[in-house]
């Protein structure tokens, strides 16, 4: 039975999705201490969190069975993704479910900032009636700079256009077409912040975006600018913002997220009449919490069931279309890797993977991971998976190269693998035949055609009469049934290879018996 731990008050509708999976125990535990979390994850297969639970190296080290961590939300800064990758754990997020809520919260902050709504409310609630103090500004005809034009930034920009604002967008990945369709002017960071009346940030927090708005940036802004952060604490230097408010460069600021949460009463932005602070409420709507819980529960379920999934932050993402096109090749890629590793006489140090024909036009990075996973499987078994395979290859000093050949010579799609190891090279190639599954079609330059599955015997021998009969007798005497046979040779009487599909693994003693037969140079058992 698999165990799924759900923390941080994730919506019950997500929990119910998980409970519908077969053979699964779903444990809901909120407000766990670090020690309780370490004890609880020890036998878990999956962990679902929001932003409160810190999923660090110690958690991955304690959770030997953990396969996936699902984050009900976008930001994964509470999860050590590098540690997850080292431990071969998939990290998933739910990037779409709270976009509208976060965009609406940003807009609410902008209007509240323009019209002093929280401050005016506090005055009236306190028995006051001061109409002069709360004169605001209109949004119409003002300039808004949106830094980070992804999901939320784009939704904010759309709403701002409806309010009659001029919108400037700064994002290295914003295309001219996308900017045009959103009615946004593309700007450099410097120009966007220099021209804006309102600035809102919507990037992730990265090394590049840490203190994107710093003292130096505040110094170049229009006096009277208003600043909003509903993305991540740390994108704005909060001390520099306080200084800019003191200097009057910034007229007001609205923040939902902070460098250190929860915010302490001594924080330099607390207690100011021109600052609005909310406690990380961007995604706190009924709709967003249900959306992200359902999205992440579905994805976690797919990982546990071995089905294709989207939204992994430590794996290349594949669209549904790509998944459909490439998924038949996953098993071919894995089997080719396993086959080649078992033919090699030493550990590989260089791997070249050639994608020919239609595959040359695909993003094959996931197939490459799969080949590497297959290569390392013989030595590392379940320790290697899609997530950690490239990292493991790298740490073992294996160089991996992808080559694309648009013109397949014979096959519509072909994956060829060249493995260099200490004492030589191994070359194998495979394809998919409609209805016949993965086939191996080349071994070291010999053309063959065999299913690539189950147990096999591979030999290099001299092409002479009686060889196949002798091998058949040895296997027959050992009670090993032969299911299929393929021989390949370049010339009569020269060196030949043979691939036998057999019904059970070949014992080591039998391999020694085979190589004792004159003319058989190599006999290798292969299990896929
Ligand atoms: P997204 O990935 O769709 O968009 C982020 C955009 O930032 C991308 O377009 C990317 O190209 C851009 N970007 C990255 N580095 C940049 C840089 N150096 N300069 C300019 N642009 C850069 O993400 P999203 O879903 O729109 O989320 C945006 C932010 O909002 C994230 O930080 C997320 O964690 C946060 N968020 C907060 C709340 C909340 O509760 N307050 C809710 C949801 C999301
Ligand atoms: C997110 O990254 O999705 C938001 O910050 C909301 C949350 O923390 O749940």
Coordinates of C-alpha atoms and ligand atoms in Angstrom, one line a residue:
X1 CA 0.0 0.0 0.0
X2 CA 1.3 3.5 -0.9
X3 CA 1.2 6.3 1.7
X4 CA 0.5 9.9 0.8
X5 CA 1.1 12.7 3.4
X6 CA -1.0 15.9 2.9
X7 CA 0.0 18.9 5.0
X8 CA -0.6 22.7 5.1
X9 CA -4.4 22.6 5.0
X10 CA -4.8 21.6 1.4
X11 CA -8.4 21.7 0.2
X12 CA -10.5 18.6 1.0
X13 CA -11.4 18.2 -2.6
X14 CA -7.8 17.5 -3.5
X15 CA -7.6 15.0 -0.6
X16 CA -10.7 13.3 -1.9
X17 CA -9.1 12.9 -5.3
X18 CA -6.2 11.1 -3.7
X19 CA -8.5 8.9 -1.6
X20 CA -10.0 7.6 -4.8
X21 CA -6.7 6.0 -5.9
X22 CA -6.5 2.3 -5.4
X23 CA -4.3 0.8 -2.6
X24 CA -3.4 4.2 -1.1
X25 CA -3.5 5.5 2.4
X26 CA -3.9 9.3 2.6
X27 CA -2.7 10.8 5.9
X28 CA -3.7 14.5 6.5
X29 CA -1.5 16.2 9.1
X30 CA -1.3 20.0 9.4
X31 CA 1.1 22.1 11.5
X32 CA 3.7 19.4 11.8
X33 CA 7.0 20.2 13.7
X34 CA 10.2 19.4 11.9
X35 CA 10.6 16.2 14.0
X36 CA 7.0 15.1 13.3
X37 CA 7.4 15.7 9.6
X38 CA 10.6 13.6 9.5
X39 CA 8.9 10.8 11.3
X40 CA 5.8 11.0 9.2
X41 CA 7.6 11.0 5.8
X42 CA 9.8 8.0 6.6
X43 CA 7.4 5.6 4.8
X44 CA 5.7 8.0 2.4
X45 CA 5.5 7.6 -1.4
X46 CA 4.2 11.1 -1.9
X47 CA 4.0 14.4 0.0
X48 CA 1.6 17.3 -0.7
X49 CA 2.4 20.8 0.7
X50 CA 1.5 24.4 0.3
X51 CA 4.1 27.0 1.3
X52 CA 4.3 26.3 5.1
X53 CA 6.1 22.9 5.2
X54 CA 9.8 23.2 4.5
X55 CA 10.9 20.3 2.4
X56 CA 14.6 20.3 2.8
X57 CA 17.5 17.8 2.3
X58 CA 16.7 16.2 5.8
X59 CA 13.2 15.3 4.6
X60 CA 14.5 13.7 1.4
X61 CA 17.2 11.8 3.4
X62 CA 14.5 10.5 5.8
X63 CA 11.9 9.6 3.1
X64 CA 13.5 6.6 1.4
X65 CA 10.3 5.7 -0.5
X66 CA 9.4 9.2 -1.6
X67 CA 8.7 9.5 -5.3
X68 CA 7.0 12.9 -5.6
X69 CA 6.4 16.2 -3.8
X70 CA 3.4 18.1 -5.0
X71 CA 3.1 21.9 -4.2
X72 CA -0.4 23.2 -4.2
X73 CA 0.5 26.5 -5.7
X74 CA 3.2 28.1 -7.9
X75 CA 6.3 29.0 -5.9
X76 CA 8.5 26.1 -4.8
X77 CA 10.9 28.1 -2.7
X78 CA 9.9 26.1 0.4
X79 CA 11.2 22.9 -1.4
X80 CA 14.9 22.2 -2.0
X81 CA 14.5 21.2 -5.6
X82 CA 18.2 20.4 -6.1
X83 CA 18.0 18.0 -3.1
X84 CA 14.9 16.4 -4.6
X85 CA 16.7 15.9 -7.9
X86 CA 19.7 14.3 -6.2
X87 CA 17.3 11.9 -4.4
X88 CA 15.4 11.2 -7.6
X89 CA 12.1 12.8 -6.4
X90 CA 9.8 14.5 -8.8
X91 CA 8.7 18.0 -7.7
X92 CA 5.4 19.2 -9.1
X93 CA 3.5 22.4 -8.8
X94 CA 0.1 23.7 -9.7
X95 CA 1.0 26.7 -11.8
X96 CA -2.4 27.6 -13.3
X97 CA -5.0 27.3 -10.5
X98 CA -4.3 30.5 -8.6
X99 CA -3.4 32.9 -11.5
X100 CA -6.7 34.7 -11.5
X101 CA -6.8 35.1 -7.8
X102 CA -3.2 36.5 -7.6
X103 CA -4.0 38.8 -10.5
X104 CA -7.2 40.1 -8.9
X105 CA -5.4 40.5 -5.5
X106 CA -2.7 42.6 -7.3
X107 CA -5.4 44.7 -8.9
X108 CA -7.2 45.1 -5.6
X109 CA -3.9 46.3 -4.1
X110 CA -3.4 48.8 -6.9
X111 CA -6.9 50.3 -6.5
X112 CA -6.6 50.3 -2.7
X113 CA -3.3 52.1 -3.1
X114 CA -4.7 54.7 -5.5
X115 CA -7.7 55.4 -3.3
X116 CA -6.4 54.8 0.3
X117 CA -9.2 52.4 0.9
X118 CA -7.7 50.4 3.9
X119 CA -6.6 53.7 5.6
X120 CA -10.0 55.4 5.0
X121 CA -11.9 52.3 6.2
X122 CA -9.8 52.2 9.4
X123 CA -10.6 55.9 10.1
X124 CA -14.4 55.4 9.6
X125 CA -14.4 52.2 11.7
X126 CA -12.6 54.2 14.4
X127 CA -15.4 56.8 14.4
X128 CA -13.7 59.4 12.2
X129 CA -14.8 61.1 9.0
X130 CA -11.9 62.7 7.2
X131 CA -12.5 63.3 3.5
X132 CA -9.5 65.6 2.8
X133 CA -6.8 63.2 3.9
X134 CA -7.9 60.5 1.4
X135 CA -7.8 62.2 -1.9
X136 CA -6.6 59.6 -4.4
X137 CA -5.5 59.3 -8.0
X138 CA -7.3 57.7 -11.0
X139 CA -5.8 54.7 -12.8
X140 CA -7.0 55.8 -16.2
X141 CA -4.2 57.3 -18.4
X142 CA -1.6 56.3 -15.8
X143 CA 1.4 54.2 -16.8
X144 CA 1.8 50.7 -15.2
X145 CA 5.1 48.8 -15.5
X146 CA 4.6 45.0 -15.2
X147 CA 7.9 43.3 -14.4
X148 CA 7.5 39.6 -15.3
X149 CA 4.9 39.0 -18.0
X150 CA 4.0 35.4 -17.3
X151 CA 0.6 34.0 -16.3
X152 CA -0.2 36.5 -13.6
X153 CA 1.6 39.5 -15.1
X154 CA -0.3 39.0 -18.3
X155 CA -3.7 38.9 -16.5
X156 CA -2.8 42.1 -14.6
X157 CA -1.9 43.7 -17.9
X158 CA -5.2 42.7 -19.4
X159 CA -7.1 44.2 -16.5
X160 CA -5.0 47.4 -16.6
X161 CA -5.8 47.9 -20.3
X162 CA -9.5 47.7 -19.5
X163 CA -9.0 50.4 -16.9
X164 CA -7.5 52.7 -19.6
X165 CA -3.9 52.4 -18.4
X166 CA -0.8 52.5 -20.6
X167 CA 1.0 49.2 -19.8
X168 CA 4.8 48.7 -20.2
X169 CA 6.0 45.1 -20.0
X170 CA 9.5 44.0 -19.0
X171 CA 10.3 40.3 -19.4
X172 CA 13.2 38.7 -21.3
X173 CA 10.8 36.0 -22.6
X174 CA 8.0 38.4 -23.8
X175 CA 7.7 38.1 -27.6
X176 CA 6.7 41.1 -29.7
X177 CA 3.5 39.2 -30.9
X178 CA 2.5 38.4 -27.3
X179 CA 3.1 42.0 -26.2
X180 CA 1.1 43.3 -29.2
X181 CA -1.8 40.9 -28.5
X182 CA -1.9 42.1 -24.8
X183 CA -1.7 45.8 -25.8
X184 CA 1.6 46.1 -23.9
X185 CA 4.7 48.1 -24.8
X186 CA 7.9 46.1 -24.5
X187 CA 10.5 48.0 -22.5
X188 CA 13.9 47.5 -20.9
X189 CA 13.8 47.3 -17.1
X190 CA 15.4 50.8 -16.9
X191 CA 12.8 52.4 -19.2
X192 CA 9.9 50.6 -17.7
X193 CA 10.6 51.8 -14.1
X194 CA 11.6 55.3 -15.2
X195 CA 8.3 55.9 -17.0
X196 CA 5.8 54.2 -14.7
X197 CA 3.3 55.7 -12.2
X198 CA 2.7 52.2 -10.8
X199 CA 5.1 49.3 -10.8
X200 CA 4.1 45.7 -10.1
X201 CA 6.4 42.7 -10.0
X202 CA 5.4 39.2 -11.2
X203 CA 8.7 37.3 -11.6
X204 CA 9.8 34.3 -9.6
X205 CA 12.4 35.0 -7.0
X206 CA 15.7 34.0 -8.5
X207 CA 19.3 35.1 -8.3
X208 CA 18.5 37.6 -11.1
X209 CA 15.3 38.9 -9.6
X210 CA 16.6 39.2 -6.0
X211 CA 16.3 42.9 -5.2
X212 CA 15.3 43.7 -8.8
X213 CA 13.9 46.9 -7.2
X214 CA 16.9 48.1 -5.2
X215 CA 18.0 51.5 -3.9
X216 CA 19.6 52.2 -7.3
X217 CA 16.4 51.4 -9.1
X218 CA 14.2 53.5 -6.7
X219 CA 16.6 56.5 -7.5
X220 CA 15.7 56.3 -11.2
X221 CA 11.9 56.2 -10.7
X222 CA 9.4 59.0 -11.3
X223 CA 8.7 60.9 -8.0
X224 CA 5.3 59.7 -6.7
X225 CA 5.5 56.2 -8.1
X226 CA 3.5 53.5 -6.4
X227 CA 4.9 50.0 -5.9
X228 CA 3.1 46.6 -5.6
X229 CA 4.6 43.1 -4.9
X230 CA 2.2 40.2 -4.9
X231 CA 4.8 37.8 -6.3
X232 CA 7.6 36.9 -3.9
X233 CA 9.3 38.6 -1.0
X234 CA 12.9 39.5 -1.9
X235 CA 12.2 40.8 -5.4
X236 CA 12.0 44.2 -3.8
X237 CA 14.6 45.4 -1.3
X238 CA 12.3 46.3 1.6
X239 CA 14.8 48.5 3.4
X240 CA 15.5 50.4 0.2
X241 CA 11.7 50.7 -0.3
X242 CA 11.3 52.2 3.2
X243 CA 14.0 54.7 2.5
X244 CA 12.4 55.7 -0.9
X245 CA 9.0 56.2 1.0
X246 CA 10.8 58.3 3.5
X247 CA 12.4 60.4 0.7
X248 CA 9.1 60.8 -1.0
X249 CA 10.3 59.2 -4.3
X250 CA 7.7 56.5 -3.7
X251 CA 4.2 57.7 -2.8
X252 CA 2.9 54.4 -1.6
X253 CA 3.5 50.6 -1.6
X254 CA 1.3 47.5 -1.3
X255 CA 2.9 44.2 -0.4
X256 CA 1.4 40.8 -0.1
X257 CA 4.8 38.9 0.2
X258 CA 7.9 39.6 2.3
X259 CA 11.6 38.6 2.6
X260 CA 10.7 37.1 5.9
X261 CA 7.2 35.8 6.6
X262 CA 5.4 36.4 8.9
X263 CA 6.3 40.0 9.1
X264 CA 7.4 41.3 12.5
X265 CA 6.0 44.4 14.1
X266 CA 9.5 46.0 13.9
X267 CA 9.6 45.7 10.1
X268 CA 10.4 49.1 8.5
X269 CA 7.2 49.0 6.4
X270 CA 4.9 48.4 9.3
X271 CA 2.9 51.3 10.8
X272 CA 3.2 53.6 7.7
X273 CA 0.1 55.4 6.5
X274 CA 1.0 55.1 2.8
X275 CA 1.7 51.4 2.9
X276 CA -0.8 48.5 2.6
X277 CA 0.3 45.0 3.8
X278 CA -1.6 41.7 3.4
X279 CA -0.4 38.4 4.8
X280 CA 0.4 36.5 1.6
X281 CA -3.3 36.3 0.5
X282 CA -2.7 36.3 -3.3
X283 CA -4.0 32.7 -3.7
X284 CA -6.3 32.8 -0.7
X285 CA -9.7 32.4 -2.5
X286 CA -12.0 29.4 -2.3
X287 CA -11.6 28.9 -6.1
X288 CA -7.8 29.0 -6.2
X289 CA -7.4 26.7 -3.2
X290 CA -9.8 24.1 -4.8
X291 CA -8.1 24.5 -8.2
X292 CA -4.5 24.0 -7.0
X293 CA -5.5 21.1 -4.7
X294 CA -7.3 19.2 -7.4
X295 CA -4.5 20.0 -10.0
X296 CA -1.7 18.8 -7.7
X297 CA -3.6 15.7 -6.5
X298 CA -4.3 14.6 -10.0
X299 CA -0.7 15.1 -11.0
X300 CA 0.7 13.3 -7.9
X301 CA -1.7 10.4 -8.7
X302 CA -0.3 10.2 -12.2
X303 CA 3.2 10.0 -11.0
X304 CA 2.3 7.2 -8.6
X305 CA 0.5 5.3 -11.3
X306 CA 3.4 5.7 -13.7
X307 CA 1.4 7.8 -16.1
X308 CA 2.7 10.8 -18.0
X309 CA 2.4 14.0 -16.0
X310 CA 2.9 17.8 -16.6
X311 CA 4.2 20.6 -14.3
X312 CA 7.3 18.9 -12.9
X313 CA 9.7 21.6 -12.0
X314 CA 12.8 19.3 -12.1
X315 CA 12.0 17.6 -15.4
X316 CA 11.6 19.1 -18.9
X317 CA 8.0 19.7 -19.5
X318 CA 6.1 18.0 -22.4
X319 CA 2.9 19.2 -23.8
X320 CA 0.0 16.8 -24.1
X321 CA 0.7 16.6 -27.8
X322 CA 4.4 15.8 -27.3
X323 CA 3.6 13.2 -24.7
X324 CA 1.3 11.5 -27.0
X325 CA 3.8 11.5 -29.9
X326 CA 6.8 10.5 -27.9
X327 CA 5.4 8.1 -25.3
X328 CA 5.7 5.0 -27.6
X329 CA 9.4 5.7 -27.8
X330 CA 10.0 5.8 -24.1
X331 CA 10.1 2.1 -23.8
X332 CA 12.4 1.8 -26.9
X333 CA 14.8 4.4 -25.4
X334 CA 15.0 2.7 -22.0
X335 CA 15.4 -0.8 -23.5
X336 CA 18.2 0.4 -25.9
X337 CA 20.0 1.9 -22.9
X338 CA 19.7 -1.3 -20.9
X339 CA 20.8 -3.4 -23.9
X340 CA 23.8 -1.3 -24.7
X341 CA 25.0 -1.2 -21.1
X342 CA 24.9 -5.0 -20.9
X343 CA 26.8 -5.4 -24.2
X344 CA 29.6 -3.0 -23.0
X345 CA 32.5 -4.6 -21.2
X346 CA 33.2 -1.6 -19.1
X347 CA 31.5 1.5 -17.6
X348 CA 30.6 4.0 -20.4
X349 CA 32.4 7.3 -20.4
X350 CA 30.9 8.8 -23.6
X351 CA 27.4 8.4 -25.0
X352 CA 26.1 9.7 -28.3
X353 CA 22.4 9.4 -29.0
X354 CA 21.3 10.0 -32.6
X355 CA 17.7 10.7 -33.3
X356 CA 16.9 10.2 -37.0
X357 CA 13.8 10.7 -39.2
X358 CA 10.7 12.3 -37.5
X359 CA 12.3 12.1 -34.1
X360 CA 15.0 14.6 -35.3
X361 CA 12.3 17.3 -35.2
X362 CA 11.1 16.6 -31.7
X363 CA 12.3 17.9 -28.4
X364 CA 14.0 14.7 -27.5
X365 CA 15.4 15.7 -24.1
X366 CA 13.0 13.4 -22.3
X367 CA 14.0 10.5 -24.5
X368 CA 17.7 11.2 -23.7
X369 CA 16.9 11.1 -20.0
X370 CA 15.2 7.8 -20.6
X371 CA 18.2 6.3 -22.5
X372 CA 20.5 7.4 -19.7
X373 CA 18.1 5.9 -17.1
X374 CA 18.3 2.6 -19.1
X375 CA 22.1 2.7 -19.3
X376 CA 22.5 3.2 -15.6
X377 CA 19.7 0.8 -14.6
X378 CA 21.9 -2.3 -14.9
X379 CA 24.1 -0.9 -12.2
X380 CA 21.8 1.2 -10.1
X381 CA 18.3 -0.4 -10.6
X382 CA 15.6 1.6 -8.8
X383 CA 18.1 4.2 -7.5
X384 CA 18.1 5.8 -11.0
X385 CA 15.0 7.5 -12.4
X386 CA 14.0 10.2 -14.9
X387 CA 14.7 12.9 -12.4
X388 CA 18.2 12.0 -11.3
X389 CA 19.5 10.2 -14.4
X390 CA 21.3 13.2 -16.0
X391 CA 22.8 14.2 -12.7
X392 CA 24.0 10.7 -11.9
X393 CA 25.6 10.4 -15.4
X394 CA 27.3 13.7 -14.9
X395 CA 28.6 12.7 -11.5
X396 CA 29.9 9.4 -13.0
X397 CA 31.8 11.5 -15.6
X398 CA 29.7 10.2 -18.5
X399 CA 29.5 12.7 -21.3
X400 CA 26.1 12.6 -23.2
X401 CA 25.6 14.1 -26.7
X402 CA 22.4 14.4 -28.7
X403 CA 22.6 14.4 -32.5
X404 CA 19.8 14.9 -34.9
X405 CA 19.7 13.5 -38.5
X406 CA 16.6 14.8 -40.3
X407 CA 16.9 12.2 -43.1
X408 CA 16.4 8.7 -41.8
X409 CA 18.1 6.3 -44.3
X410 CA 15.8 3.3 -43.9
X411 CA 13.5 3.9 -40.9
X412 CA 11.0 6.6 -40.4
X413 CA 12.2 7.0 -36.9
X414 CA 15.4 5.6 -35.4
X415 CA 17.3 5.9 -32.1
X416 CA 20.9 5.0 -32.4
X417 CA 23.3 4.7 -29.5
X418 CA 27.0 4.8 -29.5
X419 CA 28.6 4.0 -26.2
X420 CA 32.4 4.4 -25.7
X421 CA 33.8 2.6 -22.7
X422 CA 37.4 1.9 -21.5
X423 CA 38.1 -0.9 -24.0
X424 CA 35.9 -0.2 -27.0
X425 CA 32.6 0.9 -28.3
X426 CA 29.1 -0.5 -28.6
X427 CA 26.6 0.6 -31.2
X428 CA 22.9 -0.3 -31.1
X429 CA 19.9 1.1 -32.9
X430 CA 16.2 0.5 -32.5
X431 CA 12.9 1.6 -34.0
X432 CA 9.2 1.0 -33.5
X433 CA 7.2 -1.2 -36.0
X434 CA 3.5 -0.5 -36.1
X435 CA 1.9 -3.2 -33.9
X436 CA 5.2 -5.0 -33.2
X437 CA 6.6 -2.7 -30.5
X438 CA 10.3 -1.8 -29.9
X439 CA 12.7 -3.7 -32.2
X440 CA 16.5 -3.7 -32.2
X441 CA 17.6 -3.3 -35.8
X442 CA 21.4 -2.8 -35.6
X443 CA 24.2 -4.1 -33.3
X444 CA 27.7 -3.0 -34.0
X445 CA 27.0 -2.5 -37.7
X446 CA 25.2 -5.8 -38.2
X447 CA 21.6 -5.5 -39.4
X448 CA 19.2 -7.5 -37.2
X449 CA 15.5 -7.5 -36.4
X450 CA 14.6 -8.7 -32.9
X451 CA 12.1 -7.6 -30.2
X452 CA 14.0 -5.8 -27.5
X453 CA 12.5 -7.3 -24.3
X454 CA 12.8 -10.0 -21.7
X455 CA 15.9 -12.2 -21.5
X456 CA 18.3 -12.7 -24.3
X457 CA 21.5 -14.4 -25.2
X458 CA 24.0 -12.4 -27.3
X459 CA 27.0 -14.0 -29.0
X460 CA 29.9 -13.1 -31.3
X461 CA 31.0 -16.2 -33.1
X462 CA 32.5 -17.5 -36.3
X463 CA 30.0 -18.0 -39.1
X464 CA 30.5 -21.7 -39.6
X465 CA 28.2 -24.8 -39.9
X466 CA 26.9 -26.3 -36.6
X467 CA 27.4 -23.2 -34.4
X468 CA 23.7 -22.5 -33.9
X469 CA 23.0 -26.2 -33.3
X470 CA 25.6 -26.5 -30.6
X471 CA 24.3 -23.4 -28.8
X472 CA 20.8 -24.7 -29.1
X473 CA 21.8 -28.0 -27.5
X474 CA 23.6 -26.3 -24.6
X475 CA 20.5 -24.2 -23.9
X476 CA 18.1 -27.1 -24.3
X477 CA 20.1 -29.3 -21.9
X478 CA 19.8 -26.5 -19.4
X479 CA 16.1 -26.4 -19.8
X480 CA 16.1 -22.9 -21.5
X481 CA 13.5 -22.5 -24.2
X482 CA 14.4 -20.4 -27.2
X483 CA 11.6 -18.0 -28.3
X484 CA 13.3 -16.3 -31.2
X485 CA 16.6 -16.1 -33.1
X486 CA 18.4 -13.5 -35.2
X487 CA 21.8 -13.8 -36.8
X488 CA 23.8 -11.1 -38.5
X489 CA 26.9 -11.5 -40.5
X490 CA 28.8 -9.4 -43.1
X491 CA 30.3 -12.2 -45.1
X492 CA 30.1 -16.0 -45.2
X493 CA 32.6 -17.6 -42.9
X494 CA 33.5 -14.3 -41.1
X495 CA 32.4 -12.9 -37.7
X496 CA 28.8 -13.2 -36.9
X497 CA 26.5 -12.1 -34.1
X498 CA 23.4 -13.8 -32.8
X499 CA 20.5 -12.6 -30.6
X500 CA 18.4 -15.3 -29.0
X501 CA 15.2 -14.4 -27.1
X502 CA 14.9 -16.9 -24.3
X503 CA 12.2 -17.7 -21.8
X504 CA 14.4 -17.2 -18.7
X505 CA 17.7 -15.5 -17.7
X506 CA 20.9 -17.4 -18.8
X507 CA 22.9 -18.5 -15.7
X508 CA 26.6 -17.4 -15.6
X509 CA 27.9 -21.0 -15.7
X510 CA 26.1 -21.6 -19.0
X511 CA 27.8 -18.5 -20.5
X512 CA 31.2 -20.0 -19.6
X513 CA 30.1 -23.3 -21.2
X514 CA 29.2 -21.5 -24.4
X515 CA 32.4 -19.6 -24.7
X516 CA 34.3 -22.9 -24.2
X517 CA 32.9 -24.0 -27.6
X518 CA 35.4 -23.3 -30.3
X519 CA 34.4 -20.4 -32.5
X520 CA 32.3 -18.6 -29.8
X521 CA 34.2 -15.5 -28.7
X522 CA 31.6 -13.7 -26.7
X523 CA 28.4 -15.0 -24.9
X524 CA 26.5 -12.5 -22.9
X525 CA 23.2 -12.8 -21.1
X526 CA 21.0 -9.7 -21.3
X527 CA 18.0 -9.0 -19.1
X528 CA 15.8 -6.1 -19.9
Ligands
LIG1 P1 5.1 32.6 -14.5 O1 6.3 31.6 -14.5 O2 4.0 32.3 -15.4 O3 5.7 34.0 -14.9 C1 6.9 34.5 -14.4 C2 7.5 35.4 -15.5 O4 8.6 36.1 -15.0 C3 7.9 34.6 -16.7 O5 7.3 35.1 -17.9 C4 9.4 34.9 -16.8 O6 9.9 35.0 -18.1 C5 9.6 36.2 -16.1 N1 10.9 36.4 -15.5 C6 11.8 35.5 -15.0 N2 12.9 36.1 -14.7 C7 12.7 37.4 -15.0 C8 13.6 38.6 -14.9 N3 14.8 38.5 -14.4 N4 13.1 39.8 -15.3 C9 11.8 39.9 -15.8 N5 11.0 38.8 -16.0 C10 11.5 37.6 -15.6 O7 4.7 32.7 -13.0 P2 3.3 33.3 -12.5 O8 2.4 32.1 -12.3 O9 2.9 34.4 -13.2 O10 3.8 33.7 -11.0 C11 4.5 34.9 -10.8 C12 4.9 35.1 -9.4 O11 3.8 35.2 -8.5 C13 5.8 33.9 -8.8 O12 6.8 34.5 -8.0 C14 4.8 33.2 -7.9 O13 5.4 32.4 -6.9 C15 4.0 34.3 -7.4 N6 2.7 34.0 -6.8 C16 2.3 34.6 -5.7 C17 1.0 34.3 -5.2 C18 0.6 35.0 -3.9 O14 -0.1 34.3 -3.1 N7 1.0 36.2 -3.6 C19 0.2 33.5 -5.9 C20 0.6 32.9 -7.0 C21 1.8 33.2 -7.5
LIG2 C1 2.0 30.4 -4.7 O1 3.2 30.4 -5.0 O2 1.2 29.6 -5.3 C2 1.5 31.4 -3.8 O3 2.4 32.1 -3.1 C3 0.3 30.9 -2.9 C4 0.7 30.0 -1.9 O4 1.7 30.1 -1.2 O5 -0.1 29.0 -1.6

